[in-house]
Coordinates of C-alpha atoms in Angstrom, one line a residue:
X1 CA 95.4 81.6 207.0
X2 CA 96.0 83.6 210.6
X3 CA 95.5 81.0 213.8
X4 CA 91.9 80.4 215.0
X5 CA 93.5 80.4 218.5
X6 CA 96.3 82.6 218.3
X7 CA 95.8 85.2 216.5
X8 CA 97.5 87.5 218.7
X9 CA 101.0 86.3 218.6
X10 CA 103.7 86.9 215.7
X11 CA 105.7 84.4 214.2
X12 CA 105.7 80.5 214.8
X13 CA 102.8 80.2 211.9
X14 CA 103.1 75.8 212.0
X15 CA 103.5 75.7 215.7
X16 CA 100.0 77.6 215.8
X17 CA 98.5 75.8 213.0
X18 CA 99.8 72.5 215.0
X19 CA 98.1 73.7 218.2
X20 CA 94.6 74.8 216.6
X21 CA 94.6 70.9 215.4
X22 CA 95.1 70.0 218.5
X23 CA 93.0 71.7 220.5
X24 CA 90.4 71.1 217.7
X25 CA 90.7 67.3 217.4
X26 CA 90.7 67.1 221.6
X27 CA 94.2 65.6 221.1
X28 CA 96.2 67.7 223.4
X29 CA 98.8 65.4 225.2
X30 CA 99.2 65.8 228.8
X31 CA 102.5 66.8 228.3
X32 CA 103.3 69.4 226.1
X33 CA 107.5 70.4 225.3
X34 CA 107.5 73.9 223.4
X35 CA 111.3 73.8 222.6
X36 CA 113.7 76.8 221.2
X37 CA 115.8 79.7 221.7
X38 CA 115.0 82.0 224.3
X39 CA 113.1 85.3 224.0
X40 CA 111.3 84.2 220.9
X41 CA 107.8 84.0 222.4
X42 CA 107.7 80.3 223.8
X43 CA 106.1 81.2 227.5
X44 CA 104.0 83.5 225.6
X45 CA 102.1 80.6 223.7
X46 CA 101.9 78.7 227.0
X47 CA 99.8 81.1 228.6
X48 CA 97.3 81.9 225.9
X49 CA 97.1 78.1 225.7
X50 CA 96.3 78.2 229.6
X51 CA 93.8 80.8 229.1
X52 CA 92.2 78.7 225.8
X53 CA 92.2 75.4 228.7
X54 CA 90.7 76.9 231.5
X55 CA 88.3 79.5 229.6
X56 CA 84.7 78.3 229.4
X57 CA 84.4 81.0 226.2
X58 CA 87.3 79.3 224.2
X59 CA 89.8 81.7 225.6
X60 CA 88.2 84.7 225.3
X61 CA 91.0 87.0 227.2
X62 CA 87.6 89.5 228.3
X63 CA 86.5 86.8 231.4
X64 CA 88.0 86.7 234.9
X65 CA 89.6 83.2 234.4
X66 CA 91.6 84.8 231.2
X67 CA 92.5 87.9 233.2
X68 CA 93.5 85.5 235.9
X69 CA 95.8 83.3 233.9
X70 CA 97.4 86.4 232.3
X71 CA 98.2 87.5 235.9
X72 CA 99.2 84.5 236.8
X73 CA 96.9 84.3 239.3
X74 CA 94.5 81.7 238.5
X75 CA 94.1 79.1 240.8
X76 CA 94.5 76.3 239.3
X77 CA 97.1 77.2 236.8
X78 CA 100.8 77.2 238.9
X79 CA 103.4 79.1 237.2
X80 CA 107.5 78.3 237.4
X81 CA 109.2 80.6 235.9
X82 CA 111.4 82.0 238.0
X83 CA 115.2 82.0 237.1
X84 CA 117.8 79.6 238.9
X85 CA 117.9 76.3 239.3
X86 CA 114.8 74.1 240.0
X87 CA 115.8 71.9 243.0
X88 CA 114.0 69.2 244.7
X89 CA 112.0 70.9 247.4
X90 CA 110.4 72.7 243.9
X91 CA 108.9 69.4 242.7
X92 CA 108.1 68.2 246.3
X93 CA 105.4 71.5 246.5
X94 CA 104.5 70.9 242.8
X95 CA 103.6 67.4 243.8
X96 CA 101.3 68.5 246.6
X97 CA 99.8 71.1 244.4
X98 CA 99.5 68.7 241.7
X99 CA 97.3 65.8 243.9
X100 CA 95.0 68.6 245.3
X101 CA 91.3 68.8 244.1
X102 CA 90.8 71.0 241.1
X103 CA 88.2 73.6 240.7
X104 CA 88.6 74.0 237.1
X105 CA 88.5 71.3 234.1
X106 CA 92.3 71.6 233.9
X107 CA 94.9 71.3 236.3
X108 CA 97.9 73.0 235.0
X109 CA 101.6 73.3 235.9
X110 CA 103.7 76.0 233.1
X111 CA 107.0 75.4 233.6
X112 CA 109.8 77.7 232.0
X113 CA 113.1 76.3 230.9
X114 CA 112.9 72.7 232.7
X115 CA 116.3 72.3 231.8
X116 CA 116.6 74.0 235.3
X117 CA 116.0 70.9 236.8
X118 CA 119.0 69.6 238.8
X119 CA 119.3 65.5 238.6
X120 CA 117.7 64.7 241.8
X121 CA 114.3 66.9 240.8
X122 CA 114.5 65.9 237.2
X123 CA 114.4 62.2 238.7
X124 CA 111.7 63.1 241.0
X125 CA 109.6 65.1 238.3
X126 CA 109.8 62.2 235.8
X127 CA 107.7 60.0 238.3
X128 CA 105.2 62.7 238.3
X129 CA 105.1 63.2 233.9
X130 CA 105.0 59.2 234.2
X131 CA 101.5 59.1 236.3
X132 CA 100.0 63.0 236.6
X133 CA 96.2 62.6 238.5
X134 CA 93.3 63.0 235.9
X135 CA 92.9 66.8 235.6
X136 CA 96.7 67.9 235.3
X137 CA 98.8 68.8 232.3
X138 CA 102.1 70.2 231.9
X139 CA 102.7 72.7 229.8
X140 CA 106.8 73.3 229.5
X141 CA 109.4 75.0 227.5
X142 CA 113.0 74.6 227.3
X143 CA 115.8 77.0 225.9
X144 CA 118.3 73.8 225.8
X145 CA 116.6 70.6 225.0
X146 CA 120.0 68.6 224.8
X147 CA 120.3 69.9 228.8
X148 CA 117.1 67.5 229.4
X149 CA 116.9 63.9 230.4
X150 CA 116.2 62.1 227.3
X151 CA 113.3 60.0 229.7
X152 CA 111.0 63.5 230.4
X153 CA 111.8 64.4 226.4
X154 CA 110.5 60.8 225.8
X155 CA 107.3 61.7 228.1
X156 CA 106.4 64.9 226.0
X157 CA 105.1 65.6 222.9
X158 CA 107.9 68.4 221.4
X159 CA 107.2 71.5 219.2
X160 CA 110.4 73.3 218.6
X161 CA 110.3 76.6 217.4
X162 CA 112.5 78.5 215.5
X163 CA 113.9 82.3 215.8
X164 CA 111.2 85.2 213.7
X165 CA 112.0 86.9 210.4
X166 CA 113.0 90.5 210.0
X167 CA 109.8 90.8 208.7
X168 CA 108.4 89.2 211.5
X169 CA 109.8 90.9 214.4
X170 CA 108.7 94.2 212.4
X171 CA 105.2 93.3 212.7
X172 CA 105.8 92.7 216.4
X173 CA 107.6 96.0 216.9
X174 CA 104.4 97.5 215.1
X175 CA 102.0 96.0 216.9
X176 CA 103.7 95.8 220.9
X177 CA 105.8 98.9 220.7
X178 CA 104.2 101.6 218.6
X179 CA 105.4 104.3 220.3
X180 CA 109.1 103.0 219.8
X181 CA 110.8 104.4 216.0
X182 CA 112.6 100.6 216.1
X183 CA 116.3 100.9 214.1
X184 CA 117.5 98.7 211.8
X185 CA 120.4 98.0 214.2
X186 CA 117.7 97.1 217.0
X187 CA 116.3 94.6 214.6
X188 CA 119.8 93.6 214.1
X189 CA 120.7 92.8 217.3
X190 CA 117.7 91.4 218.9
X191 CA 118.6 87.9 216.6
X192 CA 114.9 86.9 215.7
X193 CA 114.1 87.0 218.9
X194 CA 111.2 89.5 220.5
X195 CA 111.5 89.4 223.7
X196 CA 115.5 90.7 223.2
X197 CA 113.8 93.3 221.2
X198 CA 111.5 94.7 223.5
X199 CA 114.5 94.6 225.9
X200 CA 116.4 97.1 223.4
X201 CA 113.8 98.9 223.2
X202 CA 112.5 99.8 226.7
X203 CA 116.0 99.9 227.9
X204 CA 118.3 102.6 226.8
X205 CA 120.9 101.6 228.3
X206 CA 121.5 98.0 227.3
X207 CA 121.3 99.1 223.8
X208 CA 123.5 101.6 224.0
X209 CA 125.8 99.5 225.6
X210 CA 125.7 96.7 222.7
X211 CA 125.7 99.5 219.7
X212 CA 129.0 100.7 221.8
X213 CA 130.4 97.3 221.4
X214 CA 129.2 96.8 218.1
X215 CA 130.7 100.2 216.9
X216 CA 134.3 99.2 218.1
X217 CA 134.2 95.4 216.9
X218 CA 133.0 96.8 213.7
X219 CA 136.3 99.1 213.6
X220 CA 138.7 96.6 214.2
X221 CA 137.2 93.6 212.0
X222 CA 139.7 92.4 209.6
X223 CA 142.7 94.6 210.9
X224 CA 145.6 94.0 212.2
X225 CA 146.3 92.6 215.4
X226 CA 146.7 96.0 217.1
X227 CA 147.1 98.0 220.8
X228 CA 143.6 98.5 220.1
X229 CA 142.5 95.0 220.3
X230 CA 144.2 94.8 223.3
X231 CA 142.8 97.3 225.3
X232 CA 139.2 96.4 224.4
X233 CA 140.5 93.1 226.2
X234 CA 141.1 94.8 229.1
X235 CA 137.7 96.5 229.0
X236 CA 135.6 93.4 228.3
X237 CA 137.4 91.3 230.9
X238 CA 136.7 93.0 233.8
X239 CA 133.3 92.1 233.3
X240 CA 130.7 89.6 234.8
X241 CA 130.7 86.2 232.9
X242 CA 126.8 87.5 231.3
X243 CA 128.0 91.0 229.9
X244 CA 131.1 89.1 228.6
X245 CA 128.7 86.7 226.5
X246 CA 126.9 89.5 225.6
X247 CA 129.8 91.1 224.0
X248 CA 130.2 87.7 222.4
X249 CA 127.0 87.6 220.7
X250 CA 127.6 90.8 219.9
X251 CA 130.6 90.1 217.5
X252 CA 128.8 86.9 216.1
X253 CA 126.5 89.1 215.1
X254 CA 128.1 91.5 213.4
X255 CA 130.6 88.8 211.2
X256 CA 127.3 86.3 210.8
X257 CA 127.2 88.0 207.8
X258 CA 130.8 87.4 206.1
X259 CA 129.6 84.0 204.1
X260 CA 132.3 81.0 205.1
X261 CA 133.9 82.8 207.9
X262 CA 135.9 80.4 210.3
X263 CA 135.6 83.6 213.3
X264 CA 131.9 82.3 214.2
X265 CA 133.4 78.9 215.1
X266 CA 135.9 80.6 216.8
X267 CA 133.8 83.4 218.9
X268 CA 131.7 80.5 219.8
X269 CA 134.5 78.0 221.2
X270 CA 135.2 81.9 223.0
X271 CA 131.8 81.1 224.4
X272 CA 132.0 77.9 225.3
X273 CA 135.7 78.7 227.5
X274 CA 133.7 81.7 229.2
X275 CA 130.7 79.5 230.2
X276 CA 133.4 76.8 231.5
X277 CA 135.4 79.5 233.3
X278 CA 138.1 79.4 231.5
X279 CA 140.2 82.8 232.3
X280 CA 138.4 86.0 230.3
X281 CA 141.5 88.0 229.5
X282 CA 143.4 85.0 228.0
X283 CA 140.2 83.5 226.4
X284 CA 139.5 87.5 225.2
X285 CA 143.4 87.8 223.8
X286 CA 143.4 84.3 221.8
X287 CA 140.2 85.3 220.6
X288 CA 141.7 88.4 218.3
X289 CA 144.9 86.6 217.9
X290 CA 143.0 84.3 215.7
X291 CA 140.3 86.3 214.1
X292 CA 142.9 88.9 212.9
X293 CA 144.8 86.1 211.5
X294 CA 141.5 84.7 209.3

């Protein structure tokens, strides 16, 4: 059975169900944690559940208030979802906004990733979840629950959601990107999630960039420690720390499939080094000095 309320949006079939109860049954905490990987649609069911809140037509998406909130220009529905970290001055204007007087039923704050939070605005934010004036809700989502202070988890009711089927993310590729002929290495790449797929897809470049990467890693998988390995070392390390990850993801990708394979282990702890600045070209080299070992 589709979703009497989200109809719209692919994948996440209990996490819809779980919200039609909810909005059904008037039970819709104040505070609502949609929790998961990024890219995989999570500020996309926030909205339409702001549009569903402040619509006097059950969400209709045809009215001005649902055309408002899809802008996200509706008045009283604040958006933060820029990227960066969210600092303290953040929650000092969300506060403000938060204790003026509503026009609307709802008072709603969507916050993306709230992991952003630094300690002092988390600390400041949890006073806010703890005692929020009549007419607000938060509606959040988080790419890195674990990154949250376990007392704002404790304040929010959690949906986590997981990363769409193949089958899945072909219906969305159907539906949002018609005009696209989607490959199966597109669908590949994009790791459940639709978001990265529309990214492949509307940008030539990027893709082309990670098929490049896939090509080579997919030549030199389980060879030889070679000059070859060496020199894509070189290439890959002169990169920023986010196209380096990329290229990561990239080989996890492409070795997720070789069942009992210790190199996913060992491209992640690659991961973890880059993230922790740890050098690239010596993280890059003892990365195929081990996996050509395995």
């Amino acid at each position: 059975m589709s979703s009497i309320n989200f109809p719209q949006i692919i994948g996440h079939k209990l996490t819809k169900q779980h919200l039609d109860n909810l909005i059904n049954t008037n039970q819709l905490p104040k505070s609502l944690l949609l929790a998961g990987p990024g890219q995989i649609g999570k500020t996309t069911i926030i909205s339409r559940l702001a549009q569903i809140l402040q619509c006097t037509n059950q969400g209709c998406q045809t009215c001005a208030t649902c055309q408002q909130v899809a802008a996200q220009t509706q008045i009283n529905t604040h958006f933060f979802i820029e990227p960066g970290l969210f600092g303290i001055d953040a929650i000092r204007e969300l506060k403000v906004q938060a204790h003026l007087t509503s026009t609307s039923k709802h008072h709603l704050f969507i916050i993306k990733n709230i992991e952003r939070l630094n300690i002092p605005a988390s600390n400041a934010f949890l006073k806010l979840l703890e005692e929020p004036p009549a007419p607000v809700r938060f509606l959040l989502t988080t790419s890195n629950e674990i990154d949250l202070l376990p007392t704002i988890r404790s304040r929010c009711q959690t949906l986590r959601l997981n990363n769409l089927s193949t089958t899945e993310l072909t219906t969305f590729a159907t539906k949002n990107l018609p005009e696209t002929n989607i490959t199966d290495l597109q669908l590949t790449l994009s790791l459940g999630k639709p978001g990265r797929l529309q990214e492949l897809a509307q940008n030539p470049e990027y893709f082309a960039q990670l098929q490049t990467w896939y090509q080579k890693l997919s030549d030199l998988d389980n060879t030889p420690l070679s000059p070859n390995h060496f020199l894509l070392t070189k290439e890959i390390s002169g990169l920023d720390r986010s196209q380096i990850i990329e290229f990561l993801i990239t080989y996890q990708i492409l070795v997720r499939n070789q069942p009992g394979s210790p190199k996913l282990k060992i491209i992640q702890t690659t991961i973890n080094n880059i993230n922790a600045n740890f050098n690239a070209q010596l993280s890059l080299e003892n990365l195929f000095l081990t996996t050509t070992k395995v």
